Amino acid sequence: MVKRQGLRLSRKLKNALITTAFILFTGLSFLALLSIVGNVLYHAMQPLITHVETFQIESNELIFALKELVLSLWLVLLALVISTPLALLTALLITEYRDCCFTSLIRLFVDVLAGMPGILAGLAVYGLALSLFQMPTSKIVLILVLFLFLMPKLSKGFAQVFNEIPFHYREAAYAIGANKKQVIFHILLPMTVRALSASVLLGAARTLGASAPLLLFGVGVHYLAVDIYALAVRGSDGQAADYALVLLLLLGVVFSIAAWFDRDVME
Amino acid sequence: MGEALAAIDLSASFGTHKVLHHVSLQMPANCVTAIIGPPGSGKSTFIRCLNRLHETVPRATMSGTVLLGDEDVYRMDAITARQKIGMVFAQPNPFPTMSIFENVAMGIQLRDGKRQTYLSEEVERALVIANLWSEVKDRLKESSSKLSAGQQQRLCIARALALQPAVLLMDEPASVLDPFSTLRIEELIDELKDRYTIVIVTHNLQQAARVADRTAFFLAGEMIEQGTTTELFTTPNDKRTEDYVTGRFG
Ligand SMILES: Nc1ncnc2c1ncn2[C@@H]1O[C@H](COP(=O)(O)OP(=O)(O)OP(=O)(O)O)[C@@H](O)[C@H]1O
Ligand SMILES: [Mg+2]
């Protein structure tokens, strides 16, 4: 009797500990997020509040930031256009053609590349572009860098989406006479299209927010995340915060759309 | 109409792990044949060899002959074989992003192409045979995931029947269902055997006794004994069969 009560007590204690840890960590990460948003907002708004007469300049800056944003978006969009189909093929190869002999090699390759720091993607293409074309900041080179950064991450995300579909759905399709291609096109893709779209958006958001891949190329690349870095290093905190605000707003929008895509469809 | 199915000297492996040893079994037309045996005895592997689903598993191999009527299943195209020999699984698994209608229509669309004038007739026919029509006829466009588990399983049966197969294989079709839904599936099996040859794997001996005309007992990848269900349950020839059907093991 005493022993059982002791057991129950220890289980209660364990539950309480887990709950506390959960609340604590969620709270902490939420606080961190809030402080980032707050900080950016504060820096962006401060000049507005303290001296209203400089508002003109500030709004000019905002327009500048928006321009940079459009340019960055354009780059990321082009990189997405190239990498999405390739990543889709790679993910299908990894997940649906496991018995093919190269598959495990490709999976390893994708895993390694997906974990590669962005700066390395930049470095690789930078060196190549410098020695081959002598024009390291041409749009094509930048897109290539983003592609190299994005493609493996997308492939991995897509592969995860496919792996989450239980095998018995594929079997159900085979059992009514589907061939492999039909399983992919008629069953797998329709079942995953939302999750895949969400992964594309998350990939885009991650690329937009990453300064590392294009850092080497300098401010001339008109890439928002790089600008923020450069401005902050130069000591123009307010301006950096303006840019960061624009980026943050955009990422908020993208993440919301992604969450909407990925919502539970089986309501 | 159902056609007789016969397995002759069937062996199967996963990689080097041999799980089915020289099994021969006659499954007469328009009969319900039950396959019973303890977990891991190769029941699922056996029926998955019958509709050539076994070969979709990487590194899985098999040898032997399967005859549908007098046609060799392994000489025809695998797709054709699976269209003629339908299958239903333990876990009801309608495609969750498709509507009830689309689920039943899928097999026909995969075979004949997307838009067919006879599609809705065929879907209705299959749903009627699967005893689901009256429950879903006003909600064909709704998602299949809104159905109860028992309804989902009957939807899966309809999905298989839409292709007008000769044989229906069922791998523990009621093992995750409540008693009432199980009863409905059993009643359905009884109706279906007029049109199809049925092979059902089951853990539930009472279920085998209730629905099956013939029963085969599997143990460790071998077919130990087969016969009419009454024979096998009342006067088994093999000691191991007797032990199993009297509940002394397994
Ligand atoms: N995909 C697989 N890969 C490797 N081995 C497998 C696979 N599926 C089944 N096996 C093995 O084959 C043997 C027979 O399995 P099978 O599923 O045919 O048994 P079963 O009689 O249907 O069992 P249960 O009653 O549990 O469903 C088991 O030893 C199992 O471990
Ligand atoms: Mg089984």
Coordinates of C-alpha atoms and ligand atoms in Angstrom, one line a residue:
Chain A
M1 CA 0.0 0.0 0.0
V2 CA 2.7 2.4 1.0
K3 CA 4.8 1.4 -1.9
R4 CA 1.9 2.0 -4.3
Q5 CA 1.3 5.4 -2.9
G6 CA 5.0 6.2 -3.2
L7 CA 4.8 5.1 -6.9
R8 CA 1.8 7.3 -7.5
L9 CA 3.5 10.2 -5.8
S10 CA 6.7 9.8 -7.9
R11 CA 4.5 9.6 -11.1
K12 CA 2.7 12.7 -10.1
L13 CA 6.0 14.4 -9.4
K14 CA 7.3 13.3 -12.8
N15 CA 4.2 14.6 -14.5
A16 CA 4.4 17.9 -12.7
L17 CA 8.1 18.3 -13.7
I18 CA 7.4 17.6 -17.3
T19 CA 4.5 20.0 -17.4
T20 CA 6.6 22.7 -15.7
A21 CA 9.5 22.2 -18.1
F22 CA 7.1 22.3 -21.0
I23 CA 5.5 25.6 -19.9
L24 CA 8.9 27.0 -19.0
F25 CA 10.4 26.3 -22.4
T26 CA 7.4 27.4 -24.4
G27 CA 7.2 30.5 -22.3
L28 CA 10.9 31.2 -22.8
S29 CA 10.9 30.7 -26.5
F30 CA 7.8 32.9 -26.7
L31 CA 9.5 35.6 -24.7
A32 CA 12.5 35.4 -27.0
L33 CA 10.3 35.8 -30.0
L34 CA 8.5 38.7 -28.4
S35 CA 11.7 40.4 -27.5
I36 CA 13.0 40.2 -31.0
V37 CA 9.8 41.6 -32.5
G38 CA 9.7 44.2 -29.7
N39 CA 13.3 45.2 -30.3
V40 CA 12.8 45.6 -34.0
L41 CA 9.6 47.5 -33.6
Y42 CA 11.2 49.8 -31.0
H43 CA 14.2 50.6 -33.1
A44 CA 12.1 51.2 -36.2
M45 CA 9.5 53.3 -34.4
Q46 CA 11.9 55.3 -32.1
P47 CA 12.9 58.0 -34.6
L48 CA 9.2 58.3 -35.5
I49 CA 8.3 59.0 -31.9
T50 CA 11.2 61.1 -30.8
H51 CA 11.5 63.4 -33.8
V52 CA 8.5 63.6 -36.0
E53 CA 10.2 66.0 -38.4
T54 CA 12.5 63.3 -39.7
F55 CA 9.6 61.1 -40.6
Q56 CA 10.1 62.0 -44.3
I57 CA 13.5 60.4 -44.3
E58 CA 12.3 57.4 -42.4
S59 CA 9.5 56.7 -44.9
N60 CA 12.0 57.1 -47.7
E61 CA 14.1 54.5 -46.0
L62 CA 11.1 52.2 -45.7
I63 CA 10.5 52.6 -49.5
F64 CA 14.1 51.7 -50.0
A65 CA 13.7 48.6 -47.8
L66 CA 10.6 47.6 -49.7
K67 CA 12.6 47.9 -53.0
E68 CA 15.3 45.7 -51.6
L69 CA 12.6 43.3 -50.4
V70 CA 11.1 43.1 -53.9
L71 CA 14.5 42.4 -55.4
S72 CA 15.2 39.7 -52.7
L73 CA 11.8 38.1 -53.3
W74 CA 12.5 38.0 -57.0
L75 CA 15.8 36.2 -56.5
V76 CA 14.2 33.7 -54.1
L77 CA 11.3 33.2 -56.5
L78 CA 13.7 32.3 -59.4
A79 CA 15.7 30.0 -57.1
L80 CA 12.4 28.3 -56.1
V81 CA 11.3 27.9 -59.7
I82 CA 14.5 25.9 -60.4
S83 CA 14.8 24.0 -57.2
T84 CA 11.2 22.9 -56.6
P85 CA 10.9 20.5 -59.5
L86 CA 14.4 19.1 -58.9
A87 CA 13.8 18.8 -55.2
L88 CA 10.5 17.0 -55.9
L89 CA 12.2 14.5 -58.2
T90 CA 15.0 13.9 -55.7
A91 CA 12.5 13.4 -52.8
L92 CA 10.5 10.9 -54.9
L93 CA 13.7 9.1 -55.8
I94 CA 14.7 8.9 -52.1
T95 CA 11.4 7.8 -50.8
E96 CA 9.6 5.8 -53.6
Y97 CA 12.6 4.1 -55.3
R98 CA 14.4 2.8 -52.3
D99 CA 15.4 -0.4 -54.0
C100 CA 17.3 1.5 -56.7
C101 CA 21.0 1.1 -56.1
F102 CA 21.9 4.8 -56.1
T103 CA 19.2 5.9 -53.8
S104 CA 21.0 5.5 -50.4
L105 CA 24.0 7.4 -51.9
I106 CA 21.7 10.2 -53.0
R107 CA 20.0 10.3 -49.6
L108 CA 23.3 10.7 -47.9
F109 CA 24.3 13.4 -50.3
V110 CA 21.1 15.3 -49.7
D111 CA 21.4 15.0 -46.0
V112 CA 24.9 16.3 -46.0
L113 CA 24.1 19.2 -48.3
A114 CA 20.9 20.1 -46.4
G115 CA 23.0 20.5 -43.2
M116 CA 25.6 22.5 -45.0
P117 CA 26.0 26.1 -43.6
G118 CA 24.8 28.7 -46.0
I119 CA 28.2 30.4 -46.0
L120 CA 29.7 27.3 -47.7
A121 CA 27.1 27.4 -50.5
G122 CA 28.1 31.1 -51.0
L123 CA 31.8 30.3 -50.8
A124 CA 31.6 27.4 -53.3
V125 CA 29.7 29.4 -56.0
Y126 CA 31.7 32.6 -55.3
G127 CA 35.0 30.9 -56.0
L128 CA 33.6 29.3 -59.1
A129 CA 32.0 32.5 -60.4
L130 CA 35.1 34.5 -59.7
S131 CA 37.4 32.2 -61.6
L132 CA 35.0 31.4 -64.4
F133 CA 33.1 34.6 -65.2
Q134 CA 34.9 37.3 -63.3
M135 CA 31.4 38.6 -62.4
P136 CA 30.5 37.3 -59.0
T137 CA 27.4 39.5 -58.4
S138 CA 25.5 38.7 -61.6
K139 CA 21.9 37.6 -60.9
I140 CA 22.6 34.1 -62.3
V141 CA 25.4 33.6 -59.8
L142 CA 23.2 34.7 -56.9
I143 CA 20.4 32.5 -58.0
L144 CA 22.8 29.6 -58.2
V145 CA 23.9 30.2 -54.6
L146 CA 20.3 30.4 -53.4
F147 CA 19.6 27.3 -55.4
L148 CA 22.5 25.4 -53.8
F149 CA 21.3 26.6 -50.4
L150 CA 17.6 25.8 -50.9
M151 CA 17.5 22.7 -53.1
P152 CA 18.8 20.1 -50.5
K153 CA 16.6 21.6 -47.7
L154 CA 13.6 21.4 -50.0
S155 CA 14.4 17.8 -51.0
K156 CA 14.7 16.8 -47.4
G157 CA 11.5 18.5 -46.5
F158 CA 9.6 16.9 -49.4
A159 CA 11.1 13.5 -48.5
Q160 CA 9.8 13.9 -45.0
V161 CA 6.3 14.7 -46.3
F162 CA 6.3 11.6 -48.4
N163 CA 7.6 9.4 -45.6
E164 CA 4.8 10.6 -43.4
I165 CA 2.3 9.0 -45.7
P166 CA 1.7 5.5 -44.2
F167 CA 2.8 2.7 -46.5
H168 CA -0.7 1.1 -46.4
Y169 CA -2.1 3.8 -48.7
R170 CA 0.5 2.9 -51.3
E171 CA -0.5 -0.8 -50.9
A172 CA -4.2 0.1 -51.2
A173 CA -3.4 1.7 -54.5
Y174 CA -1.3 -1.2 -55.8
A175 CA -4.2 -3.5 -54.8
I176 CA -6.5 -1.7 -57.2
G177 CA -4.1 -2.0 -60.0
A178 CA -2.1 1.2 -59.8
N179 CA 1.5 1.1 -61.2
K180 CA 4.3 3.0 -59.5
K181 CA 3.8 6.2 -61.5
Q182 CA 0.1 6.2 -60.8
V183 CA 0.7 5.7 -57.1
I184 CA 2.9 8.8 -57.2
F185 CA 0.6 11.0 -59.4
H186 CA -2.8 9.8 -58.4
I187 CA -2.4 9.0 -54.7
L188 CA 0.8 10.4 -53.2
L189 CA 0.9 13.9 -54.8
P190 CA -2.8 14.7 -54.2
M191 CA -2.4 13.6 -50.6
T192 CA 0.6 15.7 -50.0
V193 CA 0.1 18.8 -52.1
R194 CA -0.7 21.0 -49.1
A195 CA 2.2 19.8 -47.1
L196 CA 4.5 20.2 -50.1
S197 CA 3.3 23.8 -50.6
A198 CA 3.9 24.5 -47.0
S199 CA 7.4 23.2 -47.3
V200 CA 8.1 25.3 -50.3
L201 CA 6.9 28.4 -48.4
L202 CA 8.9 27.5 -45.3
G203 CA 12.0 27.0 -47.6
A204 CA 11.4 30.3 -49.2
A205 CA 11.1 32.0 -45.8
R206 CA 14.3 30.4 -44.6
T207 CA 16.1 31.5 -47.7
L208 CA 14.8 35.0 -47.4
G209 CA 15.9 35.3 -43.8
A210 CA 19.3 33.8 -44.4
S211 CA 22.1 36.3 -45.0
A212 CA 24.9 33.7 -44.8
P213 CA 24.8 32.4 -48.4
L214 CA 25.1 35.8 -50.0
L215 CA 27.2 37.5 -47.4
L216 CA 30.4 37.1 -49.3
F217 CA 29.0 39.0 -52.3
G218 CA 28.6 42.2 -50.3
V219 CA 25.8 44.9 -50.1
G220 CA 25.7 45.2 -53.9
V221 CA 23.6 42.2 -54.2
H222 CA 20.4 44.0 -53.0
Y223 CA 19.4 41.2 -50.7
L224 CA 17.5 42.3 -47.6
A225 CA 19.1 39.9 -45.1
V226 CA 22.6 40.9 -46.3
D227 CA 21.6 44.6 -46.0
I228 CA 20.5 44.1 -42.5
Y229 CA 23.8 42.6 -41.6
A230 CA 25.8 45.3 -43.3
L231 CA 23.8 48.1 -41.7
A232 CA 24.0 46.6 -38.3
V233 CA 27.8 46.2 -38.6
R234 CA 28.1 49.8 -39.8
G235 CA 26.3 50.9 -36.7
S236 CA 23.1 52.1 -38.4
D237 CA 20.9 50.3 -35.9
G238 CA 17.7 52.2 -36.7
Q239 CA 18.0 51.6 -40.4
A240 CA 18.8 48.0 -39.9
A241 CA 15.7 47.7 -37.7
D242 CA 13.6 49.2 -40.4
Y243 CA 14.8 46.6 -42.8
A244 CA 14.4 43.9 -40.2
L245 CA 10.8 45.0 -39.6
V246 CA 10.0 44.7 -43.3
L247 CA 11.6 41.3 -43.4
L248 CA 9.8 40.2 -40.2
L249 CA 6.5 41.3 -41.6
L250 CA 7.0 39.4 -44.8
L251 CA 8.1 36.3 -43.0
G252 CA 5.1 36.5 -40.8
V253 CA 2.9 36.6 -43.8
V254 CA 4.7 33.7 -45.4
F255 CA 4.6 31.6 -42.3
S256 CA 0.9 32.2 -41.9
I257 CA 0.2 31.1 -45.4
A258 CA 2.3 28.0 -44.9
A259 CA 0.4 27.2 -41.7
W260 CA -2.8 27.7 -43.5
F261 CA -1.7 25.3 -46.3
D262 CA -0.6 22.7 -43.7
R263 CA -3.7 22.9 -41.5
D264 CA -5.5 19.7 -40.7
V265 CA -7.6 18.9 -43.7
M266 CA -9.5 16.1 -42.1
E267 CA -11.6 18.5 -40.0
Chain B
M1 CA -19.0 -14.8 -61.0
G2 CA -16.1 -16.0 -59.0
E3 CA -13.3 -18.2 -60.3
A4 CA -11.4 -20.8 -58.5
L5 CA -8.0 -19.9 -57.2
A6 CA -5.2 -22.4 -56.6
A7 CA -1.8 -22.0 -55.1
I8 CA 0.7 -24.7 -56.0
D9 CA 3.9 -25.2 -54.2
L10 CA 4.1 -21.6 -53.1
S11 CA 7.3 -20.4 -51.3
A12 CA 8.1 -16.9 -50.3
S13 CA 11.0 -15.0 -48.7
F14 CA 11.9 -11.5 -47.5
G15 CA 15.5 -11.2 -48.5
T16 CA 17.1 -14.4 -47.0
H17 CA 14.3 -14.9 -44.5
K18 CA 12.1 -17.7 -45.9
V19 CA 8.6 -17.3 -44.5
L20 CA 6.5 -19.6 -46.6
H21 CA 7.4 -23.2 -47.4
H22 CA 5.8 -25.1 -50.4
V23 CA 2.2 -24.3 -49.7
S24 CA -0.5 -25.7 -51.9
L25 CA -4.1 -24.8 -51.5
Q26 CA -7.3 -25.0 -53.5
M27 CA -9.7 -22.1 -53.1
P28 CA -12.9 -23.2 -54.9
A29 CA -15.0 -20.7 -56.8
N30 CA -17.8 -19.0 -54.9
C31 CA -16.6 -20.4 -51.6
V32 CA -15.3 -18.6 -48.6
T33 CA -11.9 -20.0 -47.6
A34 CA -10.6 -19.0 -44.2
I35 CA -6.9 -19.0 -43.4
I36 CA -6.2 -19.3 -39.7
G37 CA -2.9 -19.6 -37.7
P38 CA -0.9 -17.9 -35.0
P39 CA 0.8 -14.5 -35.7
G40 CA 3.8 -14.7 -38.0
S41 CA 2.7 -18.0 -39.5
G42 CA 2.7 -16.5 -43.0
K43 CA -1.0 -16.0 -43.6
S44 CA -0.7 -12.4 -44.9
T45 CA 2.4 -13.3 -47.0
F46 CA 0.4 -16.2 -48.5
I47 CA -2.5 -14.1 -49.7
R48 CA -0.2 -11.3 -50.8
C49 CA 1.4 -13.8 -53.1
L50 CA -2.0 -14.6 -54.6
N51 CA -2.6 -11.0 -55.9
R52 CA 1.1 -10.3 -56.5
L53 CA 1.3 -7.7 -53.8
H54 CA 4.2 -9.5 -52.2
E55 CA 6.5 -8.5 -55.1
T56 CA 6.0 -4.8 -54.3
V57 CA 8.0 -5.2 -51.1
P58 CA 11.7 -4.5 -51.7
R59 CA 13.9 -7.7 -51.7
A60 CA 10.8 -10.0 -51.5
T61 CA 10.9 -13.1 -53.6
M62 CA 8.6 -16.0 -54.3
S63 CA 8.3 -19.2 -56.3
G64 CA 5.5 -21.5 -57.2
T65 CA 2.3 -21.2 -59.2
V66 CA -1.0 -19.4 -58.7
L67 CA -3.9 -20.3 -60.9
L68 CA -7.0 -18.2 -61.4
G69 CA -9.4 -20.5 -63.2
D70 CA -6.8 -22.0 -65.6
E71 CA -4.8 -18.9 -66.1
D72 CA -1.4 -18.5 -64.5
V73 CA -1.5 -15.3 -62.4
Y74 CA 2.3 -15.0 -62.6
R75 CA 2.2 -15.2 -66.5
M76 CA -0.2 -12.2 -66.7
D77 CA 0.6 -8.6 -66.1
A78 CA 0.8 -7.8 -62.4
I79 CA -1.6 -4.9 -62.8
T80 CA -4.2 -7.2 -64.5
A81 CA -3.7 -9.8 -61.8
R82 CA -4.5 -7.2 -59.1
Q83 CA -7.5 -6.0 -60.9
K84 CA -8.9 -9.5 -61.1
I85 CA -8.0 -10.4 -57.5
G86 CA -9.1 -7.6 -55.2
M87 CA -7.9 -7.1 -51.7
V88 CA -9.0 -5.6 -48.4
F89 CA -6.7 -4.9 -45.5
A90 CA -7.0 -5.0 -41.8
Q91 CA -6.8 -1.3 -41.3
P92 CA -9.6 0.5 -43.2
N93 CA -7.6 2.7 -45.6
P94 CA -9.8 4.8 -47.9
F95 CA -7.7 7.6 -49.5
P96 CA -8.4 10.4 -47.0
T97 CA -8.1 13.3 -49.3
M98 CA -10.6 11.8 -51.8
S99 CA -14.4 11.8 -51.6
I100 CA -16.4 8.6 -51.1
F101 CA -17.2 8.6 -54.8
E102 CA -13.6 9.2 -55.8
N103 CA -12.4 6.4 -53.7
V104 CA -14.7 3.8 -55.4
A105 CA -14.0 5.3 -58.8
M106 CA -10.3 5.3 -58.4
G107 CA -9.6 1.7 -59.6
I108 CA -11.7 2.2 -62.8
Q109 CA -10.1 5.6 -63.5
L110 CA -6.6 4.1 -63.1
R111 CA -7.5 1.3 -65.5
D112 CA -9.6 3.2 -68.1
G113 CA -8.7 6.9 -67.7
K114 CA -10.2 9.8 -65.9
R115 CA -13.6 10.5 -67.5
Q116 CA -15.9 7.6 -68.2
T117 CA -19.6 7.9 -68.8
Y118 CA -20.3 4.6 -66.9
L119 CA -18.3 5.8 -63.9
S120 CA -21.2 6.8 -61.6
E121 CA -23.2 3.6 -62.5
E122 CA -20.3 1.5 -61.6
V123 CA -19.6 3.3 -58.4
E124 CA -23.3 2.9 -57.4
R125 CA -23.2 -0.8 -58.3
A126 CA -20.1 -1.4 -56.1
L127 CA -21.6 0.6 -53.2
V128 CA -24.8 -1.3 -53.4
I129 CA -23.1 -4.7 -53.4
A130 CA -20.9 -3.5 -50.4
N131 CA -24.1 -2.6 -48.5
L132 CA -23.1 1.0 -48.2
W133 CA -25.2 2.7 -50.8
S134 CA -28.2 3.6 -48.6
E135 CA -25.9 5.2 -46.0
V136 CA -23.8 7.3 -48.4
K137 CA -25.9 8.0 -51.5
D138 CA -26.6 11.6 -50.4
R139 CA -23.1 12.4 -49.4
L140 CA -20.9 10.9 -52.2
K141 CA -18.9 14.1 -52.4
E142 CA -18.0 14.1 -48.8
S143 CA -14.6 13.1 -47.6
S144 CA -14.2 9.4 -46.9
S145 CA -12.6 10.2 -43.6
K146 CA -16.0 11.3 -42.3
L147 CA -17.3 7.8 -42.3
S148 CA -17.1 5.4 -39.3
A149 CA -14.5 2.7 -39.3
G150 CA -17.0 0.1 -40.2
Q151 CA -18.3 2.2 -43.1
Q152 CA -14.7 2.9 -44.2
Q153 CA -14.0 -0.8 -44.4
R154 CA -17.1 -1.4 -46.5
L155 CA -16.0 1.5 -48.6
C156 CA -12.7 -0.3 -49.1
I157 CA -14.6 -3.4 -50.1
A158 CA -16.6 -1.3 -52.6
R159 CA -13.4 0.1 -53.9
A160 CA -12.1 -3.4 -54.6
L161 CA -15.4 -4.6 -56.1
A162 CA -15.7 -1.6 -58.5
L163 CA -13.2 -3.4 -60.7
Q164 CA -15.4 -6.5 -60.9
P165 CA -12.8 -8.9 -59.7
A166 CA -13.3 -12.7 -59.6
V167 CA -11.7 -13.0 -56.2
L168 CA -11.7 -10.9 -53.0
L169 CA -8.9 -11.4 -50.6
M170 CA -9.4 -10.1 -47.1
D171 CA -6.6 -9.8 -44.5
E172 CA -8.3 -9.7 -41.1
P173 CA -10.9 -7.3 -42.4
A174 CA -12.7 -6.9 -39.1
S175 CA -9.8 -7.1 -36.6
V176 CA -10.0 -3.4 -35.7
L177 CA -13.8 -3.1 -35.9
D178 CA -16.4 -3.1 -33.1
P179 CA -18.7 -6.2 -32.8
F180 CA -21.6 -4.6 -34.6
S181 CA -19.4 -3.5 -37.6
T182 CA -17.8 -6.9 -37.6
L183 CA -21.2 -8.5 -37.8
R184 CA -22.1 -6.4 -40.8
I185 CA -18.9 -7.4 -42.5
E186 CA -19.6 -11.0 -41.9
E187 CA -23.1 -10.7 -43.3
L188 CA -21.7 -9.0 -46.3
I189 CA -19.1 -11.8 -46.8
D190 CA -22.0 -14.3 -46.8
E191 CA -23.8 -12.3 -49.5
L192 CA -20.7 -11.7 -51.6
K193 CA -19.8 -15.3 -52.0
D194 CA -22.5 -15.7 -54.6
R195 CA -20.5 -13.5 -56.9
Y196 CA -17.0 -13.8 -55.8
T197 CA -14.5 -16.3 -54.5
I198 CA -13.4 -15.1 -51.1
V199 CA -10.3 -15.8 -49.1
I200 CA -10.2 -14.4 -45.6
V201 CA -7.4 -14.4 -43.1
T202 CA -8.6 -14.2 -39.5
H203 CA -7.4 -14.6 -36.0
N204 CA -10.9 -15.1 -34.8
L205 CA -11.7 -18.8 -34.9
Q206 CA -15.4 -18.1 -34.2
Q207 CA -15.4 -15.9 -37.2
A208 CA -13.8 -18.6 -39.4
A209 CA -16.5 -21.0 -38.2
R210 CA -19.2 -18.5 -38.9
V211 CA -18.3 -17.4 -42.4
A212 CA -16.0 -20.0 -44.0
D213 CA -16.9 -23.0 -46.1
R214 CA -13.4 -24.2 -46.0
T215 CA -10.5 -23.5 -43.7
A216 CA -6.8 -23.9 -43.9
F217 CA -4.5 -23.9 -40.9
F218 CA -1.0 -22.3 -41.2
L219 CA 1.8 -22.7 -38.8
A220 CA 5.4 -21.4 -39.2
G221 CA 5.1 -20.8 -42.9
E222 CA 3.6 -24.2 -43.7
M223 CA 0.0 -25.2 -44.5
I224 CA -0.6 -27.9 -41.9
E225 CA -4.1 -28.9 -42.7
Q226 CA -7.1 -27.9 -44.8
G227 CA -10.6 -29.1 -45.3
T228 CA -14.2 -28.1 -44.8
T229 CA -14.6 -25.8 -41.8
T230 CA -16.7 -28.3 -39.9
E231 CA -14.1 -31.1 -40.5
L232 CA -11.2 -28.9 -39.5
F233 CA -12.8 -27.7 -36.3
T234 CA -14.4 -31.0 -35.2
T235 CA -12.3 -33.8 -36.5
P236 CA -8.8 -32.4 -37.3
N237 CA -6.3 -34.9 -38.5
D238 CA -3.2 -33.2 -37.2
K239 CA -2.3 -32.8 -33.5
R240 CA -1.2 -29.2 -34.1
T241 CA -4.4 -28.3 -35.7
E242 CA -6.3 -29.8 -32.9
D243 CA -4.2 -27.9 -30.3
Y244 CA -4.8 -24.6 -32.2
V245 CA -8.6 -24.9 -32.8
T246 CA -9.2 -26.1 -29.2
G247 CA -7.2 -23.0 -28.0
R248 CA -4.4 -24.9 -26.4
F249 CA -1.9 -22.6 -28.1
G250 CA -1.6 -19.6 -30.3
Ligands
LIG1 N1 7.9 -6.6 -45.0 C1 8.5 -7.6 -44.4 N2 9.9 -7.7 -44.3 C2 10.5 -8.7 -43.7 N3 9.9 -9.7 -43.1 C3 8.5 -9.7 -43.1 C4 7.8 -8.7 -43.7 N4 6.5 -8.9 -43.5 C5 6.4 -10.1 -42.8 N5 7.6 -10.5 -42.5 C6 7.9 -11.8 -41.8 O1 7.3 -12.9 -42.4 C7 6.8 -13.7 -41.5 C8 5.3 -14.0 -41.8 O2 4.6 -12.8 -41.7 P1 3.1 -12.6 -42.0 O3 2.8 -11.2 -41.9 O4 2.8 -13.3 -43.3 O5 2.4 -13.4 -40.9 P2 0.9 -13.5 -40.5 O6 0.5 -14.9 -40.3 O7 0.0 -12.7 -41.4 O8 0.9 -12.8 -39.0 P3 -0.2 -11.9 -38.3 O9 -1.2 -12.9 -37.8 O10 0.6 -11.3 -37.2 O11 -0.7 -10.9 -39.3 C9 7.0 -13.1 -40.1 O12 8.1 -13.8 -39.5 C10 7.3 -11.7 -40.4 O13 8.3 -11.3 -39.5
MG2 MG -1.0 -10.8 -41.2

